[in-house]
Amino acid sequence: MKIPNPISRTLPISIFCVGLIISCSGVRTVDFETPVDTSDKQITFQERQVYFQEDLGLFVDNTFDGARLNGVEKLNDSTLKAIIRPENEPINSSPYYAFKIASNTPKKMYVSLEYPQGHAHRYAPKVKKPTKDWEILDSTKIFIMDSLVTLELSLDEQPTLIAAQELQTSEQVKDWYQDLSSGKGYVRPYIYGTSKMGRELPVMDIYRGGKTSKPIIVLLTRQHPPEVTGFFAFKAFLETVLDDSELSNTFLDTHRVLAFPILNPDGVDLGHWRHNAGGVDTNRDWSKYRQPEIHQAVEFIEEQLKKDGARLLLGLDFHSTHKDVFYTNTSQEGSTLPHFEKDWFSALEENIPHYKVNESSGNSTKPVSKGWFLKRHRAVGITYEIGDNTPRGRIRTIGRVSAQEMMKILRSNTNLN
């Protein structure tokens, strides 16, 4: 299996002294009411291969990053079964799939996605031809019966990519953040560590002028591999923070942003449903930091706060679920921004056409990131969820406006700076 090189291909990237932060005596752990065992769990790797159904003239391929296909069986002359299994269990019931399929001759075929019993279909199939954009498969060509989902496909010699969500692999993410950072001296990309399988863990350190004592905002995404709509919102959010507008420039004069664009690159490239290469949901590891991705992210954040005499004001963790929702902490426990959520949500409703904030508030009893931000640093912690099927243009609008209104609110809190 290919492991990415730990050095950037094009844009020069500073490499944070991982040895230094790992050699520290350790960061402070945080206790949660409902502990979760995040020690390594065994995973099953899918076998990467091109499956050839000679009598049907079909090729089915899972040899690319982000693929998920555990086997292929012929059911009849017009139907193929694609076996889809998770990396391990128990696991959140969100079956993820991605594979390419091609035919020697143009034909209509049916492909049945077989999930393990008890796992319901979640993601509407997306299709992509090599020279075309992603499209959602017409709902009239999708047939669902219990744990079996059948797709009607028109195939030819050009491979058709079928996936639960648009692919956003670690290399694609790298290309994006390198391009976004290029020519912007106030954006400093670092490789702050490596994943369990040796993939790069990047962070973008963003501020103008000096950084001493500047309050910090942390942005996280891709803890859960298939949740790309959250990543799309993260992209629009960060691109707005870096758009060189008057608002952006003045905000970054007084604040600092640490943006983590892919916290689970192993899970993303391995095509996992939920977990990292350690078989663990990393968004349950914000207590003891047993997984390297979270351990190193926490160490990096803590080191920056300590070294530069800064406070952590806000943490936004971008995810996807069945609908748009903001998960907040009910008890603020002396948060440094006690009115931020109310002001921010009101501003979103005022500035996004036909938009109503869906807030779900609850105390973080399990070790998730939003609870860590509050319990460890008295910072506002929010899990920023985008719906699986939220229109992509709408996601860009929500991401852009939420960044603008965040900057306005934090910029106005001059007593914090």
XYZ file of C-alpha atoms in Angstrom:
417
model
C 0.000 0.000 0.000
C 1.334 3.422 -0.954
C 2.265 5.690 1.926
C 2.516 9.394 1.040
C 5.905 11.054 1.355
C 6.112 13.351 4.381
C 7.506 16.218 2.281
C 5.482 18.588 0.106
C 5.649 18.108 -3.654
C 5.439 21.764 -4.682
C 4.636 24.516 -2.188
C 7.338 24.828 0.478
C 5.843 23.740 3.801
C 7.448 24.177 7.173
C 7.692 20.943 9.121
C 6.847 21.415 12.770
C 9.288 19.851 15.198
C 7.240 16.796 16.006
C 10.010 15.396 18.157
C 9.811 18.452 20.376
C 6.123 18.267 21.052
C 6.102 14.504 21.506
C 8.994 14.740 23.947
C 6.991 17.057 26.194
C 5.911 15.467 29.460
C 2.389 15.195 28.082
C -0.689 17.328 27.608
C -3.430 17.506 30.162
C -6.130 14.897 29.693
C -9.798 15.764 30.158
C -12.345 13.636 32.000
C -15.784 13.043 30.500
C -18.865 11.584 32.153
C -19.036 8.676 29.704
C -15.505 7.428 28.911
C -14.841 5.677 25.603
C -12.122 3.083 25.054
C -10.078 4.495 22.180
C -7.236 2.000 22.282
C -6.508 0.325 18.932
C -9.099 -2.055 17.483
C -8.361 -4.529 14.717
C -9.470 -3.518 11.232
C -9.940 -5.572 8.069
C -8.258 -4.160 4.977
C -10.193 -4.527 1.736
C -8.293 -6.369 -0.972
C -7.341 -3.897 -3.703
C -7.841 -5.356 -7.160
C -9.584 -5.077 -10.505
C -12.417 -7.622 -10.649
C -13.056 -8.927 -14.181
C -16.369 -10.601 -14.957
C -15.361 -12.176 -18.273
C -18.784 -13.462 -19.359
C -20.333 -10.054 -18.704
C -17.414 -8.069 -20.092
C -17.263 -5.977 -16.907
C -14.359 -4.503 -14.967
C -14.837 -3.353 -11.361
C -11.962 -1.495 -9.718
C -11.163 -0.494 -6.123
C -7.424 0.205 -6.557
C -7.609 3.960 -5.915
C -7.510 6.108 -2.773
C -10.929 6.491 -1.199
C -12.303 3.267 -2.697
C -14.517 0.908 -0.701
C -15.453 -2.437 -2.232
C -14.988 -5.779 -0.472
C -15.977 -8.186 -3.222
C -17.982 -8.752 -6.398
C -20.400 -11.535 -7.327
C -22.457 -12.165 -10.449
C -26.159 -12.582 -9.647
C -27.427 -12.970 -13.211
C -26.691 -11.743 -16.736
C -27.830 -8.216 -15.908
C -27.006 -7.851 -12.213
C -23.753 -7.694 -10.266
C -23.479 -7.660 -6.488
C -20.961 -5.289 -4.895
C -20.163 -6.407 -1.354
C -19.658 -3.473 1.014
C -18.245 -4.046 4.496
C -16.948 -1.663 7.188
C -13.381 -1.568 8.447
C -14.521 -3.096 11.750
C -17.525 -3.306 14.041
C -19.300 -2.015 16.070
C -19.533 1.066 13.899
C -21.881 3.932 13.102
C -24.416 2.730 10.543
C -23.280 4.854 7.600
C -22.304 2.460 4.780
C -19.717 4.047 2.498
C -18.878 2.711 -0.957
C -16.726 3.818 -3.895
C -15.608 1.881 -6.970
C -15.173 2.195 -10.723
C -17.017 0.053 -13.240
C -16.651 -0.270 -17.012
C -18.032 -2.491 -19.760
C -16.444 -3.781 -22.968
C -19.629 -2.847 -24.792
C -22.339 -0.253 -24.037
C -25.048 -1.826 -21.886
C -27.459 -1.276 -19.041
C -26.480 -3.124 -15.871
C -27.775 -3.365 -12.347
C -25.367 -3.240 -9.429
C -26.637 -4.263 -6.005
C -24.805 -2.844 -2.999
C -24.890 -5.409 -0.217
C -24.342 -4.025 3.283
C -24.110 -6.148 6.441
C -27.458 -6.931 8.015
C -28.686 -4.102 10.194
C -26.899 -1.307 8.313
C -29.291 1.008 6.510
C -28.498 2.876 3.294
C -27.423 6.490 3.981
C -25.652 8.143 1.051
C -27.359 8.852 -2.287
C -25.103 7.433 -5.040
C -22.936 9.901 -6.967
C -21.573 9.091 -10.421
C -18.690 10.566 -12.375
C -17.251 9.985 -15.820
C -13.559 10.878 -16.404
C -14.317 14.116 -18.286
C -17.486 15.120 -16.442
C -18.459 16.522 -13.059
C -20.086 14.567 -10.271
C -23.811 13.925 -10.624
C -26.366 12.423 -8.264
C -27.828 9.232 -9.700
C -31.457 9.696 -10.697
C -33.668 8.463 -7.837
C -35.770 6.448 -10.318
C -32.666 4.301 -10.883
C -32.225 3.409 -7.198
C -34.108 0.497 -5.638
C -33.830 -0.132 -1.876
C -34.836 -3.300 -0.036
C -33.550 -3.740 3.516
C -29.728 -4.027 3.392
C -29.639 -4.350 -0.419
C -29.582 -1.256 -2.644
C -29.721 -1.757 -6.407
C -28.514 0.828 -8.917
C -29.413 0.968 -12.593
C -26.359 2.047 -14.602
C -25.600 2.800 -18.245
C -22.058 1.552 -18.841
C -19.457 1.707 -21.589
C -15.678 1.483 -21.959
C -15.130 4.706 -20.006
C -14.974 3.892 -16.279
C -17.921 5.153 -14.283
C -17.007 6.106 -10.719
C -19.771 5.266 -8.250
C -19.399 6.678 -4.736
C -21.424 7.485 -1.666
C -20.017 11.031 -1.730
C -17.647 12.956 -3.966
C -14.077 11.778 -3.415
C -11.841 14.157 -1.473
C -8.671 12.153 -0.846
C -5.653 13.288 1.158
C -3.869 14.246 -2.079
C -6.850 16.299 -3.264
C -7.006 18.038 0.103
C -3.270 18.738 -0.128
C -3.633 20.231 -3.594
C -6.423 22.477 -2.299
C -4.686 23.853 0.774
C -1.388 24.320 -1.061
C -3.142 26.300 -3.790
C -5.061 28.321 -1.211
C -1.871 29.113 0.712
C 0.236 29.993 -2.319
C 1.264 33.651 -2.424
C -0.234 34.395 0.985
C 2.634 35.069 3.358
C 0.306 35.203 6.341
C -0.693 31.551 5.796
C 1.881 29.117 7.136
C 1.226 25.441 6.302
C 2.917 22.939 8.615
C 3.121 19.186 8.724
C 2.655 18.826 12.459
C 2.862 15.041 12.509
C 1.983 11.801 10.773
C -0.931 9.401 10.985
C -0.737 5.810 12.156
C 0.181 4.748 8.602
C 2.599 7.611 7.968
C 0.385 10.027 6.047
C 0.891 13.761 6.541
C -1.108 15.617 9.181
C -1.302 19.232 7.959
C -2.288 22.424 9.733
C -2.535 25.977 8.404
C -1.327 28.615 10.877
C -2.935 31.910 9.859
C -2.324 35.428 11.192
C -1.025 38.825 10.089
C 1.819 40.615 11.856
C 2.972 39.161 15.157
C 1.281 36.252 16.868
C 2.101 36.826 20.544
C -1.044 36.819 22.708
C -3.402 36.736 19.732
C -6.566 34.769 20.579
C -6.872 31.536 18.618
C -9.724 29.979 16.664
C -9.374 26.272 15.796
C -11.057 24.745 12.734
C -11.189 20.948 12.307
C -12.592 18.608 9.682
C -12.528 15.059 8.234
C -12.464 13.159 11.493
C -15.037 10.904 9.820
C -13.876 9.980 6.296
C -17.103 10.074 4.207
C -18.342 13.373 5.641
C -17.352 15.528 2.699
C -20.220 18.021 2.911
C -18.720 19.208 6.198
C -15.392 19.510 4.419
C -17.027 21.573 1.650
C -18.345 23.966 4.308
C -14.868 24.073 5.897
C -13.394 24.975 2.498
C -15.862 27.810 1.896
C -15.378 29.027 5.473
C -11.589 29.100 5.260
C -11.516 30.570 1.758
C -13.625 33.443 3.110
C -11.247 33.994 6.043
C -8.451 34.202 3.463
C -10.199 36.308 0.809
C -8.080 39.444 1.492
C -11.173 41.568 2.106
C -11.102 44.457 4.552
C -12.982 42.256 7.030
C -10.515 39.389 6.644
C -7.442 41.599 6.870
C -8.534 43.410 10.018
C -9.693 40.162 11.618
C -6.340 38.461 11.028
C -4.542 41.516 12.401
C -6.029 40.684 15.794
C -6.797 36.945 15.694
C -5.038 33.732 14.752
C -6.578 30.682 13.080
C -5.296 27.108 13.279
C -7.032 25.129 10.518
C -6.705 21.327 10.347
C -8.007 20.288 6.881
C -7.810 16.492 7.303
C -7.560 14.871 10.725
C -8.013 11.278 9.544
C -6.129 10.841 6.240
C -5.723 7.082 6.692
C -9.462 6.582 7.047
C -10.116 8.847 4.060
C -7.716 7.073 1.694
C -8.604 3.584 2.938
C -12.276 4.244 2.219
C -13.367 3.748 5.816
C -16.934 4.228 6.953
C -16.002 6.003 10.183
C -12.701 5.068 11.832
C -8.971 5.682 11.475
C -6.325 3.018 10.826
C -6.442 2.205 14.537
C -10.082 1.172 14.141
C -11.237 4.069 16.330
C -13.674 6.960 15.982
C -11.251 9.854 16.496
C -14.100 12.082 17.668
C -14.281 9.965 20.802
C -10.579 10.388 21.600
C -10.587 13.952 22.966
C -9.919 12.765 26.507
C -6.880 10.465 26.695
C -5.561 11.098 23.127
C -4.656 7.471 22.448
C -4.752 7.852 18.663
C -1.765 9.605 17.022
C -3.890 11.968 14.937
C -5.638 13.468 17.964
C -2.596 13.210 20.250
C -0.451 15.270 17.887
C -3.203 17.780 17.090
C -3.773 18.447 20.786
C -0.036 18.765 21.421
C 0.306 21.241 18.561
C -2.592 23.372 19.801
C -1.364 23.316 23.399
C 2.190 24.187 22.350
C 1.014 27.227 20.391
C -1.125 28.470 23.261
C 1.701 28.086 25.754
C 4.505 29.429 23.579
C 2.638 32.527 22.432
C 0.683 33.349 25.574
C -2.624 32.962 23.734
C -6.166 31.953 24.616
C -8.345 29.558 22.674
C -11.638 31.338 21.998
C -13.548 29.095 19.625
C -13.381 25.603 18.137
C -15.473 24.588 15.116
C -15.452 20.930 14.062
C -16.981 20.424 10.586
C -18.933 17.190 10.013
C -21.829 15.782 7.984
C -25.075 14.149 9.043
C -28.572 13.674 7.682
C -29.457 17.380 7.959
C -27.852 20.728 8.737
C -27.414 21.147 12.496
C -25.128 22.877 14.982
C -24.363 20.796 18.085
C -23.567 23.092 21.005
C -22.758 22.739 24.683
C -25.692 23.524 26.974
C -23.540 24.350 29.989
C -20.934 26.986 29.105
C -18.954 26.643 32.362
C -17.507 30.161 32.229
C -16.904 30.306 28.476
C -14.827 33.267 27.290
C -17.519 34.017 24.639
C -20.823 33.473 26.501
C -22.959 35.261 23.888
C -21.210 34.095 20.710
C -23.618 31.342 19.723
C -26.731 33.499 20.136
C -25.187 36.386 18.195
C -23.725 34.139 15.489
C -26.885 32.159 14.876
C -28.970 35.350 14.696
C -26.552 36.785 12.151
C -26.715 33.629 10.029
C -30.500 33.795 9.881
C -30.363 37.474 8.941
C -27.782 37.049 6.178
C -28.510 33.658 4.570
C -31.674 33.719 2.444
C -34.483 31.479 3.737
C -32.274 30.024 6.452
C -33.274 28.829 9.915
C -30.557 27.705 12.305
C -31.066 24.175 13.586
C -29.336 24.071 16.978
C -29.150 20.952 19.109
C -27.735 21.738 22.529
C -26.489 19.183 25.007
C -23.656 18.651 27.433
C -20.764 16.637 25.988
C -20.780 13.513 28.116
C -18.585 11.624 25.627
C -15.044 12.769 24.700
C -15.839 14.734 21.529
C -14.025 17.815 20.286
C -16.718 20.360 21.203
C -16.600 19.146 24.790
C -12.789 19.290 24.818
C -12.750 22.921 23.682
C -15.041 23.877 26.562
C -13.755 21.619 29.334
C -10.060 22.113 28.594
C -9.973 25.768 27.535
C -13.351 27.316 28.405
C -13.686 28.008 24.696
C -16.903 27.815 22.730
C -17.043 24.402 21.048
C -19.448 23.697 18.184
C -19.890 20.673 15.959
C -20.785 22.235 12.620
C -22.827 19.635 10.713
C -23.923 19.873 7.085
C -26.582 17.602 5.612
C -25.472 14.772 3.339
C -27.723 16.070 0.576
C -27.527 19.821 1.167
C -27.049 21.397 -2.298
C -23.383 22.159 -2.876
C -24.044 25.795 -3.794
C -26.036 26.192 -0.588
C -23.120 24.736 1.386
C -20.791 27.370 -0.089
C -23.209 30.127 0.917
C -23.553 28.809 4.477
C -19.775 28.409 4.813
C -19.040 31.876 3.430
C -21.621 33.743 5.509
C -20.817 31.857 8.714
C -17.149 32.860 8.326
C -18.019 36.498 7.654
C -20.325 36.735 10.660
C -17.824 34.975 12.927
C -15.150 37.496 11.969
C -17.500 40.443 12.543
C -18.501 39.230 16.009
C -14.979 38.403 17.157
C -13.561 41.597 15.691
C -16.138 43.625 17.632
C -15.109 42.002 20.911
C -12.188 44.390 21.315
C -12.029 43.707 25.018
C -10.695 40.231 24.165
C -7.747 41.524 22.123
